[in-house]
Amino acid sequence: MMYPDDFNTPAFPSGKYVAISRFMAVSVMVLFFLIVCVCGVILWVKNTQSTSPFLISITPGGERWTLVSHENHTKQLPVYFVLQESVVNNFARQWFTISDNILENTATWSDGCSRDSDECKIGGTNTCAIFCDADDNVFNNFKKHVLPVYEDMETNESAVWRVTSVRARPVDVRAISKNGGTWRLTVHVDTGGVDTVFFGFARVGYNSIEYPKTMGYYISDFNMFRMN
């Protein structure tokens, strides 16, 4: 005999109510389990809609991959925000890199291009990389104050600097617009086995005619300070 189904007899009048109670208990447990599953699905869908956008920049030969990410994102991230972040990130890497290849350094630091040259309009190479992504004042400052130091280190110390990370954040996210904005930078550089930290600011300007390679964005001011 099955309990309590077969006990619904005059000799056991409460068997019917026991069967109903068992059915209700099982139904409540199944319903509770389904509610938990639905809540889990809702949380999973919400997390998949909150992903952080990123860009990957690859050199023509595939030697260098540059990841530009934005972690503390808002629900809607304007295209100009990501573009400026990418320009600032790449420029900082170019500024603080000293390769073990002298020819590569010479090309990156060169000003032997014009704003109308392919290097500044199309890109695809590191030639005139700093010149093409900045205005004349920024590049002249680099050429006058930074380049002599780099060339001396390259010649006398065989220095090799490699940027390990760049953290770029807007000083005021509300002030970042299609016409540019000011960014706060923290750059970690491997200077021969030593982690050297640089902190500073970069201002981004906009000129779609002279800077088509970077969608019109360029570095209009760049000030960095060594922290250690």
Coordinates of N, CA and C in Angstrom, one line a residue:
M1 N 0.8 -1.2 0.0 CA 0.0 0.0 0.0 C 0.9 1.3 0.0
M2 N 0.4 2.3 -0.7 CA 1.1 3.6 -0.8 C 0.6 4.5 0.3
Y3 N 1.5 5.1 1.0 CA 1.1 6.1 2.1 C 1.3 7.5 1.6
P4 N 0.3 8.4 1.7 CA -1.0 8.2 2.4 C -2.1 7.9 1.4
D5 N -1.8 7.7 0.1 CA -2.8 7.6 -1.0 C -3.8 6.5 -0.7
D6 N -3.3 5.3 -0.3 CA -4.1 4.1 -0.1 C -4.7 4.1 1.3
F7 N -4.5 5.2 2.1 CA -5.1 5.2 3.4 C -6.3 6.1 3.5
N8 N -6.8 6.6 2.3 CA -8.0 7.4 2.4 C -9.3 6.5 2.5
T9 N -9.4 5.9 3.7 CA -10.5 5.0 4.0 C -11.2 5.4 5.2
P10 N -12.4 4.9 5.5 CA -13.1 5.3 6.7 C -12.3 5.0 7.9
A11 N -11.4 4.0 7.8 CA -10.6 3.6 9.0 C -9.5 4.6 9.3
F12 N -9.1 5.4 8.2 CA -8.0 6.4 8.3 C -8.5 7.7 7.6
P13 N -9.4 8.4 8.2 CA -10.0 9.6 7.5 C -9.1 10.8 7.2
S14 N -8.0 10.9 8.0 CA -7.0 12.0 7.8 C -6.0 11.8 6.6
G15 N -6.1 10.6 6.0 CA -5.1 10.3 4.9 C -5.2 11.3 3.7
K16 N -6.4 11.7 3.4 CA -6.7 12.6 2.3 C -6.0 14.0 2.6
Y17 N -6.0 14.5 3.8 CA -5.4 15.7 4.1 C -3.9 15.7 4.2
V18 N -3.4 14.5 4.6 CA -2.0 14.3 4.6 C -1.4 14.3 3.2
A19 N -2.2 13.7 2.3 CA -1.7 13.7 0.8 C -1.7 15.1 0.3
I20 N -2.7 15.9 0.6 CA -2.8 17.2 0.1 C -1.6 18.1 0.6
S21 N -1.4 17.9 1.9 CA -0.2 18.6 2.5 C 1.1 18.3 1.9
R22 N 1.3 17.0 1.6 CA 2.5 16.6 0.9 C 2.6 17.2 -0.4
F23 N 1.5 17.2 -1.2 CA 1.6 17.8 -2.5 C 1.9 19.3 -2.5
M24 N 1.3 20.0 -1.5 CA 1.5 21.4 -1.4 C 3.0 21.7 -1.0
A25 N 3.5 20.9 -0.1 CA 4.9 21.1 0.3 C 5.9 20.9 -0.8
V26 N 5.7 19.8 -1.6 CA 6.5 19.6 -2.8 C 6.4 20.7 -3.8
S27 N 5.2 21.2 -4.0 CA 4.9 22.3 -5.0 C 5.7 23.6 -4.5
V28 N 5.6 23.9 -3.2 CA 6.3 25.1 -2.7 C 7.8 25.0 -2.9
M29 N 8.3 23.8 -2.7 CA 9.8 23.6 -2.8 C 10.2 23.8 -4.3
V30 N 9.4 23.2 -5.2 CA 9.7 23.4 -6.6 C 9.6 24.8 -7.1
L31 N 8.6 25.5 -6.6 CA 8.4 26.9 -6.9 C 9.5 27.8 -6.4
F32 N 10.0 27.5 -5.2 CA 11.1 28.2 -4.6 C 12.4 28.0 -5.4
F33 N 12.6 26.7 -5.9 CA 13.8 26.4 -6.7 C 13.7 27.2 -8.0
L34 N 12.5 27.3 -8.6 CA 12.4 28.0 -9.9 C 12.7 29.5 -9.7
I35 N 12.2 30.1 -8.6 CA 12.5 31.5 -8.3 C 14.0 31.7 -8.1
V36 N 14.7 30.9 -7.4 CA 16.1 31.0 -7.3 C 16.8 31.0 -8.7
C37 N 16.4 30.1 -9.5 CA 17.0 30.0 -10.9 C 16.7 31.2 -11.7
V38 N 15.5 31.8 -11.6 CA 15.2 33.0 -12.4 C 16.0 34.1 -11.9
C39 N 16.2 34.3 -10.5 CA 17.1 35.3 -10.0 C 18.5 35.2 -10.5
G40 N 19.0 34.0 -10.5 CA 20.4 33.8 -11.0 C 20.5 34.2 -12.5
V41 N 19.5 33.9 -13.3 CA 19.5 34.3 -14.7 C 19.5 35.8 -14.9
I42 N 18.7 36.5 -14.0 CA 18.6 38.0 -14.1 C 19.9 38.6 -13.7
L43 N 20.6 38.1 -12.7 CA 21.9 38.6 -12.3 C 22.9 38.4 -13.4
W44 N 22.9 37.2 -14.0 CA 23.9 36.9 -15.1 C 23.7 37.8 -16.3
V45 N 22.4 38.1 -16.7 CA 22.1 39.0 -17.8 C 22.6 40.4 -17.4
K46 N 22.4 40.8 -16.2 CA 22.8 42.2 -15.8 C 24.3 42.3 -15.9
N47 N 25.0 41.3 -15.5 CA 26.5 41.4 -15.5 C 27.0 41.4 -16.9
T48 N 26.4 40.6 -17.8 CA 26.8 40.6 -19.2 C 26.6 41.9 -19.9
Q49 N 25.6 42.7 -19.4 CA 25.4 44.1 -20.0 C 26.2 45.1 -19.4
S50 N 27.2 44.8 -18.5 CA 28.0 45.8 -17.8 C 29.5 45.5 -18.1
T51 N 29.8 45.1 -19.3 CA 31.2 44.8 -19.7 C 31.9 46.1 -20.0
S52 N 33.2 46.0 -19.8 CA 34.1 47.2 -20.1 C 34.6 47.2 -21.5
P53 N 34.4 48.2 -22.3 CA 34.9 48.2 -23.6 C 36.4 48.4 -23.7
F54 N 37.0 47.9 -24.7 CA 38.5 48.0 -24.8 C 38.9 48.1 -26.3
L55 N 40.0 48.6 -26.6 CA 40.6 48.6 -27.9 C 41.9 47.9 -27.9
I56 N 42.2 47.2 -29.0 CA 43.5 46.6 -29.2 C 44.2 47.2 -30.4
S57 N 45.4 47.8 -30.2 CA 46.1 48.4 -31.3 C 47.3 47.4 -31.7
I58 N 47.4 47.1 -32.9 CA 48.4 46.2 -33.4 C 49.3 46.8 -34.4
T59 N 50.6 46.7 -34.3 CA 51.5 47.2 -35.3 C 51.5 46.4 -36.5
P60 N 51.9 46.9 -37.7 CA 51.7 46.2 -39.0 C 52.3 44.8 -39.0
G61 N 53.5 44.7 -38.3 CA 54.2 43.4 -38.3 C 53.7 42.5 -37.2
G62 N 52.8 43.0 -36.4 CA 52.2 42.1 -35.3 C 53.1 42.0 -34.1
E63 N 54.2 42.8 -34.0 CA 55.1 42.7 -32.9 C 54.6 43.2 -31.6
R64 N 53.8 44.3 -31.6 CA 53.4 45.0 -30.4 C 51.9 45.1 -30.4
W65 N 51.3 44.6 -29.3 CA 49.9 44.7 -29.1 C 49.7 45.7 -27.9
T66 N 48.8 46.7 -28.1 CA 48.5 47.7 -27.1 C 47.1 47.6 -26.7
L67 N 46.8 47.3 -25.4 CA 45.5 47.2 -24.9 C 45.1 48.5 -24.2
V68 N 43.9 49.0 -24.6 CA 43.4 50.2 -24.0 C 42.0 49.9 -23.5
S69 N 41.9 50.0 -22.1 CA 40.6 49.6 -21.5 C 40.1 50.7 -20.7
H70 N 38.8 50.5 -20.4 CA 38.1 51.5 -19.5 C 37.3 50.8 -18.5
E71 N 37.8 50.7 -17.3 CA 37.2 49.9 -16.2 C 36.0 50.6 -15.5
N72 N 36.2 51.8 -15.1 CA 35.1 52.4 -14.3 C 34.2 53.1 -15.3
H73 N 33.5 52.3 -16.1 CA 32.7 52.9 -17.2 C 31.3 53.4 -16.8
T74 N 30.7 54.2 -17.6 CA 29.4 54.6 -17.4 C 28.5 53.7 -18.3
K75 N 27.2 53.9 -18.2 CA 26.3 53.0 -19.0 C 26.4 53.3 -20.5
Q76 N 26.6 54.5 -20.8 CA 26.8 54.9 -22.2 C 28.2 55.6 -22.3
L77 N 29.1 55.0 -23.1 CA 30.4 55.6 -23.2 C 30.6 56.2 -24.6
P78 N 30.7 57.5 -24.7 CA 30.8 58.1 -26.0 C 32.0 57.7 -26.8
V79 N 31.9 57.7 -28.1 CA 33.1 57.3 -28.9 C 34.3 58.2 -28.7
Y80 N 34.0 59.5 -28.6 CA 35.1 60.4 -28.4 C 35.9 60.2 -27.1
F81 N 35.2 59.6 -26.1 CA 35.9 59.3 -24.9 C 36.9 58.2 -25.1
V82 N 36.5 57.1 -25.8 CA 37.4 56.0 -26.0 C 38.6 56.4 -26.9
L83 N 38.3 57.2 -27.9 CA 39.3 57.7 -28.9 C 40.4 58.5 -28.1
Q84 N 39.9 59.4 -27.3 CA 40.9 60.2 -26.6 C 41.7 59.4 -25.6
E85 N 41.1 58.4 -24.9 CA 41.8 57.6 -24.0 C 42.9 56.8 -24.8
S86 N 42.5 56.3 -26.0 CA 43.5 55.6 -26.8 C 44.7 56.4 -27.2
V87 N 44.4 57.7 -27.7 CA 45.5 58.6 -28.1 C 46.4 58.9 -26.9
V88 N 45.8 59.2 -25.8 CA 46.7 59.5 -24.6 C 47.5 58.2 -24.2
N89 N 46.9 57.1 -24.2 CA 47.6 55.8 -23.9 C 48.8 55.6 -24.8
N90 N 48.5 55.6 -26.1 CA 49.6 55.4 -27.1 C 50.7 56.4 -27.0
F91 N 50.3 57.7 -26.8 CA 51.3 58.7 -26.8 C 52.2 58.6 -25.6
A92 N 51.7 58.2 -24.4 CA 52.5 58.0 -23.2 C 53.5 56.8 -23.5
R93 N 53.0 55.8 -24.1 CA 53.9 54.7 -24.4 C 55.0 55.1 -25.4
Q94 N 54.7 55.9 -26.4 CA 55.8 56.3 -27.3 C 56.8 57.2 -26.6
W95 N 56.3 58.1 -25.7 CA 57.1 59.1 -25.1 C 58.1 58.4 -24.2
F96 N 57.7 57.4 -23.5 CA 58.6 56.7 -22.4 C 59.3 55.5 -22.9
T97 N 59.2 55.2 -24.2 CA 59.9 53.9 -24.7 C 61.2 54.2 -25.3
I98 N 62.2 53.5 -24.9 CA 63.6 53.5 -25.5 C 63.9 52.1 -25.9
S99 N 63.8 51.8 -27.2 CA 64.0 50.5 -27.7 C 65.5 50.1 -27.7
D100 N 65.8 48.8 -27.8 CA 67.2 48.4 -28.0 C 67.6 48.5 -29.4
N101 N 66.6 48.9 -30.3 CA 66.9 49.1 -31.7 C 67.1 50.6 -32.0
I102 N 68.3 51.1 -32.2 CA 68.5 52.5 -32.4 C 67.8 53.1 -33.6
L103 N 67.6 52.3 -34.7 CA 66.9 52.8 -35.8 C 65.4 53.0 -35.5
E104 N 64.9 52.1 -34.7 CA 63.5 52.3 -34.3 C 63.3 53.6 -33.4
N105 N 64.2 53.8 -32.5 CA 64.2 55.0 -31.7 C 64.3 56.3 -32.6
T106 N 65.2 56.2 -33.5 CA 65.4 57.4 -34.4 C 64.1 57.7 -35.2
A107 N 63.4 56.6 -35.6 CA 62.2 56.8 -36.4 C 61.1 57.4 -35.5
T108 N 60.9 56.9 -34.3 CA 59.9 57.3 -33.4 C 60.1 58.8 -33.0
W109 N 61.3 59.2 -32.7 CA 61.6 60.5 -32.3 C 61.8 61.5 -33.4
S110 N 61.7 61.1 -34.6 CA 62.0 62.0 -35.8 C 60.9 63.0 -36.0
D111 N 61.4 64.2 -36.5 CA 60.5 65.2 -36.9 C 60.6 65.4 -38.5
G112 N 61.1 64.4 -39.1 CA 61.3 64.5 -40.6 C 60.0 64.2 -41.4
C113 N 58.9 64.6 -40.8 CA 57.6 64.4 -41.5 C 56.9 65.7 -41.5
S114 N 55.9 65.8 -42.3 CA 55.0 67.0 -42.3 C 53.6 66.5 -41.9
R115 N 52.7 67.5 -41.6 CA 51.4 67.1 -41.2 C 50.6 66.5 -42.4
D116 N 51.1 66.7 -43.6 CA 50.4 66.1 -44.8 C 51.1 64.8 -45.2
S117 N 52.1 64.4 -44.6 CA 52.8 63.1 -45.0 C 51.9 61.9 -44.6
D118 N 52.2 60.8 -45.3 CA 51.4 59.6 -45.0 C 51.6 59.1 -43.6
E119 N 52.8 59.3 -43.0 CA 53.0 58.9 -41.6 C 52.0 59.6 -40.7
C120 N 51.7 60.8 -41.0 CA 50.8 61.6 -40.1 C 49.3 61.5 -40.5
K121 N 49.1 61.0 -41.7 CA 47.7 60.9 -42.2 C 47.1 59.5 -42.1
I122 N 48.0 58.6 -42.5 CA 47.6 57.2 -42.5 C 48.1 56.3 -41.4
G123 N 49.4 56.5 -41.1 CA 50.0 55.8 -40.0 C 50.5 54.4 -40.5
G124 N 50.5 53.5 -39.6 CA 51.0 52.1 -40.0 C 52.4 51.9 -39.6
T125 N 53.2 53.0 -39.3 CA 54.6 52.8 -38.8 C 54.8 53.7 -37.6
N126 N 56.0 53.5 -37.0 CA 56.3 54.3 -35.8 C 57.1 55.6 -36.3
T127 N 57.3 55.8 -37.5 CA 58.0 57.0 -38.0 C 57.3 58.3 -37.6
C128 N 58.0 59.2 -37.0 CA 57.5 60.5 -36.5 C 56.3 60.3 -35.6
A129 N 56.3 59.2 -34.8 CA 55.1 58.9 -34.0 C 54.7 60.0 -33.0
I130 N 55.8 60.5 -32.3 CA 55.5 61.6 -31.4 C 55.1 62.9 -32.1
F131 N 55.8 63.2 -33.1 CA 55.5 64.4 -33.9 C 54.1 64.4 -34.4
C132 N 53.7 63.3 -35.0 CA 52.4 63.2 -35.6 C 51.2 63.3 -34.7
D133 N 51.4 62.8 -33.4 CA 50.3 62.8 -32.5 C 50.2 63.9 -31.5
A134 N 51.1 64.9 -31.7 CA 51.1 66.1 -30.8 C 51.2 67.4 -31.6
D135 N 51.0 68.5 -30.9 CA 51.1 69.8 -31.6 C 52.6 70.2 -31.6
D136 N 52.9 71.3 -32.2 CA 54.3 71.7 -32.3 C 55.0 72.0 -31.0
N137 N 54.2 72.6 -30.1 CA 54.7 73.0 -28.8 C 55.1 71.8 -28.0
V138 N 54.3 70.8 -28.0 CA 54.6 69.6 -27.2 C 55.8 68.9 -27.8
F139 N 55.9 68.8 -29.1 CA 57.0 68.1 -29.7 C 58.3 68.9 -29.5
N140 N 58.2 70.2 -29.7 CA 59.4 71.0 -29.4 C 59.9 70.9 -28.0
N141 N 59.0 70.8 -27.1 CA 59.4 70.5 -25.7 C 60.1 69.2 -25.5
F142 N 59.6 68.2 -26.2 CA 60.2 66.9 -26.2 C 61.6 66.9 -26.8
K143 N 61.7 67.6 -28.0 CA 63.0 67.7 -28.7 C 64.0 68.5 -27.9
K144 N 63.6 69.5 -27.2 CA 64.5 70.3 -26.4 C 65.0 69.8 -25.1
H145 N 64.0 69.2 -24.4 CA 64.3 68.8 -23.0 C 64.5 67.3 -22.8
V146 N 63.7 66.5 -23.5 CA 63.7 65.0 -23.3 C 64.6 64.3 -24.2
L147 N 64.6 64.6 -25.5 CA 65.4 63.9 -26.5 C 66.9 63.9 -26.2
P148 N 67.5 65.0 -25.9 CA 68.9 64.9 -25.6 C 69.3 64.0 -24.4
V149 N 68.4 63.9 -23.4 CA 68.6 62.9 -22.3 C 68.5 61.5 -22.8
Y150 N 67.5 61.2 -23.6 CA 67.3 59.9 -24.2 C 68.5 59.5 -25.1
E151 N 68.9 60.4 -25.9 CA 70.0 60.0 -26.8 C 71.3 59.8 -26.0
D152 N 71.5 60.6 -25.0 CA 72.7 60.3 -24.1 C 72.6 59.0 -23.4
M153 N 71.5 58.6 -22.9 CA 71.3 57.4 -22.3 C 71.4 56.2 -23.3
E154 N 70.9 56.4 -24.4 CA 71.0 55.4 -25.5 C 72.4 55.1 -25.9
T155 N 73.2 56.2 -26.0 CA 74.6 56.1 -26.5 C 75.6 55.6 -25.4
N156 N 75.4 56.2 -24.2 CA 76.4 55.9 -23.1 C 76.0 54.8 -22.2
E157 N 74.7 54.5 -22.1 CA 74.3 53.5 -21.1 C 73.6 52.3 -21.8
S158 N 73.4 52.4 -23.1 CA 72.6 51.4 -23.8 C 71.2 51.2 -23.1
A159 N 70.6 52.3 -22.7 CA 69.4 52.2 -21.9 C 68.2 51.6 -22.8
V160 N 67.4 50.8 -22.1 CA 66.2 50.3 -22.7 C 65.1 50.5 -21.7
W161 N 64.1 51.3 -22.2 CA 62.9 51.5 -21.3 C 61.7 50.9 -22.0
R162 N 60.9 50.2 -21.1 CA 59.7 49.5 -21.6 C 58.5 49.9 -20.7
V163 N 57.5 50.4 -21.3 CA 56.3 50.8 -20.6 C 55.5 49.6 -20.2
T164 N 55.3 49.4 -18.9 CA 54.6 48.2 -18.5 C 53.1 48.4 -18.3
S165 N 52.7 49.7 -17.9 CA 51.3 50.0 -17.8 C 51.1 51.5 -17.9
V166 N 49.9 51.9 -18.4 CA 49.5 53.3 -18.5 C 48.1 53.3 -17.9
R167 N 47.9 54.2 -16.9 CA 46.6 54.4 -16.4 C 46.1 55.8 -16.7
A168 N 45.1 55.9 -17.5 CA 44.7 57.2 -18.0 C 43.2 57.4 -17.5
R169 N 43.0 58.5 -16.8 CA 41.7 58.8 -16.2 C 41.4 60.3 -16.4
P170 N 40.2 60.6 -16.8 CA 39.8 62.1 -17.0 C 39.9 62.8 -15.6
V171 N 40.4 64.0 -15.6 CA 40.4 64.9 -14.4 C 39.0 65.1 -14.0
D172 N 38.1 65.4 -15.0 CA 36.7 65.6 -14.7 C 36.0 65.0 -15.9
V173 N 35.3 63.9 -15.7 CA 34.7 63.1 -16.8 C 33.6 64.0 -17.5
R174 N 33.0 64.9 -16.7 CA 32.0 65.8 -17.4 C 32.6 66.8 -18.3
A175 N 33.9 67.0 -18.1 CA 34.6 68.0 -19.0 C 35.2 67.4 -20.3
I176 N 35.1 66.1 -20.4 CA 35.5 65.4 -21.6 C 34.5 65.6 -22.7
S177 N 34.8 66.2 -23.8 CA 33.8 66.5 -24.8 C 34.4 66.1 -26.2
K178 N 33.6 66.3 -27.2 CA 34.1 66.0 -28.6 C 35.3 66.8 -28.9
N179 N 35.5 68.0 -28.3 CA 36.6 68.9 -28.6 C 37.8 68.6 -27.8
G180 N 37.8 67.6 -26.9 CA 39.0 67.2 -26.1 C 38.7 67.3 -24.6
G181 N 39.8 67.3 -23.9 CA 39.7 67.3 -22.4 C 41.0 67.0 -21.8
T182 N 41.1 67.1 -20.4 CA 42.3 66.9 -19.7 C 42.3 65.5 -19.0
W183 N 43.4 64.8 -19.1 CA 43.5 63.5 -18.5 C 44.6 63.4 -17.5
R184 N 44.4 62.6 -16.5 CA 45.4 62.3 -15.5 C 46.1 61.0 -15.8
L185 N 47.4 61.0 -15.8 CA 48.2 59.8 -16.2 C 49.1 59.2 -15.1
T186 N 49.1 57.9 -15.0 CA 50.1 57.2 -14.1 C 50.8 56.2 -15.0
V187 N 52.1 56.3 -15.2 CA 52.8 55.4 -16.2 C 53.9 54.7 -15.4
H188 N 53.9 53.4 -15.6 CA 54.9 52.5 -15.0 C 55.9 52.1 -16.1
V189 N 57.2 52.4 -15.9 CA 58.2 52.1 -16.9 C 59.3 51.2 -16.3
D190 N 59.6 50.1 -17.0 CA 60.7 49.3 -16.6 C 62.0 49.9 -17.2
T191 N 62.7 50.6 -16.3 CA 64.0 51.2 -16.7 C 65.2 50.4 -16.3
G192 N 65.3 49.3 -17.0 CA 66.4 48.4 -16.7 C 66.3 47.6 -15.5
G193 N 65.1 47.0 -15.3 CA 64.9 46.2 -14.1 C 64.3 47.0 -12.9
V194 N 64.1 48.2 -13.0 CA 63.6 49.1 -12.0 C 62.2 49.6 -12.4
D195 N 61.2 49.5 -11.6 CA 59.9 50.0 -11.9 C 59.8 51.5 -11.5
T196 N 59.9 52.3 -12.5 CA 59.9 53.8 -12.3 C 58.5 54.3 -12.7
V197 N 58.0 55.1 -11.8 CA 56.6 55.6 -11.9 C 56.6 57.1 -12.3
F198 N 55.9 57.4 -13.3 CA 55.7 58.8 -13.7 C 54.2 59.2 -13.6
F199 N 54.0 60.4 -13.1 CA 52.7 61.0 -12.9 C 52.5 62.3 -13.6
G200 N 51.4 62.6 -14.2 CA 51.2 63.9 -14.8 C 49.9 64.0 -15.5
F201 N 49.8 65.0 -16.4 CA 48.6 65.3 -17.1 C 48.8 65.5 -18.6
A202 N 47.8 65.2 -19.3 CA 47.8 65.4 -20.8 C 46.5 66.0 -21.2
R203 N 46.6 67.0 -22.0 CA 45.4 67.7 -22.6 C 45.3 67.3 -24.0
V204 N 44.1 66.9 -24.4 CA 43.8 66.5 -25.7 C 43.0 67.6 -26.5
G205 N 43.5 67.9 -27.7 CA 42.8 68.8 -28.5 C 42.1 68.1 -29.7
Y206 N 41.4 68.9 -30.6 CA 40.8 68.3 -31.7 C 41.0 69.2 -32.9
N207 N 41.4 68.5 -34.0 CA 41.6 69.2 -35.3 C 41.5 68.1 -36.4
S208 N 40.3 68.0 -36.9 CA 40.1 66.9 -37.9 C 40.9 67.0 -39.2
I209 N 41.4 68.2 -39.5 CA 42.1 68.3 -40.7 C 43.5 67.9 -40.6
E210 N 44.2 68.4 -39.5 CA 45.6 68.1 -39.4 C 45.9 66.7 -38.7
Y211 N 45.0 66.1 -38.1 CA 45.2 64.9 -37.4 C 44.2 63.8 -37.8
P212 N 44.1 63.4 -39.0 CA 43.1 62.4 -39.4 C 43.5 61.0 -39.0
K213 N 44.8 60.8 -38.8 CA 45.1 59.4 -38.3 C 44.5 59.0 -37.0
T214 N 44.4 60.0 -36.1 CA 43.8 59.8 -34.8 C 42.4 60.3 -34.7
M215 N 41.7 60.3 -35.8 CA 40.3 60.8 -35.8 C 40.2 62.3 -35.3
G216 N 41.2 63.0 -35.5 CA 41.2 64.5 -35.2 C 41.8 64.8 -33.8
Y217 N 42.0 63.8 -33.0 CA 42.5 64.1 -31.6 C 44.1 64.1 -31.6
Y218 N 44.6 65.0 -30.8 CA 46.1 65.1 -30.6 C 46.4 65.6 -29.2
I219 N 47.6 65.5 -28.8 CA 48.1 65.9 -27.5 C 48.5 67.4 -27.6
S220 N 47.8 68.3 -26.9 CA 48.1 69.7 -27.0 C 48.9 70.2 -25.8
D221 N 49.0 69.3 -24.8 CA 49.9 69.7 -23.6 C 50.2 68.4 -22.9
F222 N 51.4 68.2 -22.5 CA 51.9 67.0 -21.8 C 52.9 67.3 -20.8
N223 N 52.6 67.0 -19.5 CA 53.5 67.3 -18.4 C 53.6 66.1 -17.5
M224 N 54.8 65.5 -17.4 CA 54.9 64.3 -16.6 C 56.1 64.5 -15.6
F225 N 55.9 63.9 -14.4 CA 56.9 64.0 -13.3 C 57.3 62.7 -12.8
R226 N 58.6 62.4 -12.6 CA 59.0 61.2 -12.0 C 58.7 61.1 -10.5
M227 N 58.1 60.0 -10.1 CA 57.7 59.9 -8.7 C 58.7 59.1 -7.8
N228 N 59.6 58.4 -8.4 CA 60.6 57.6 -7.6 C 61.9 57.6 -8.3

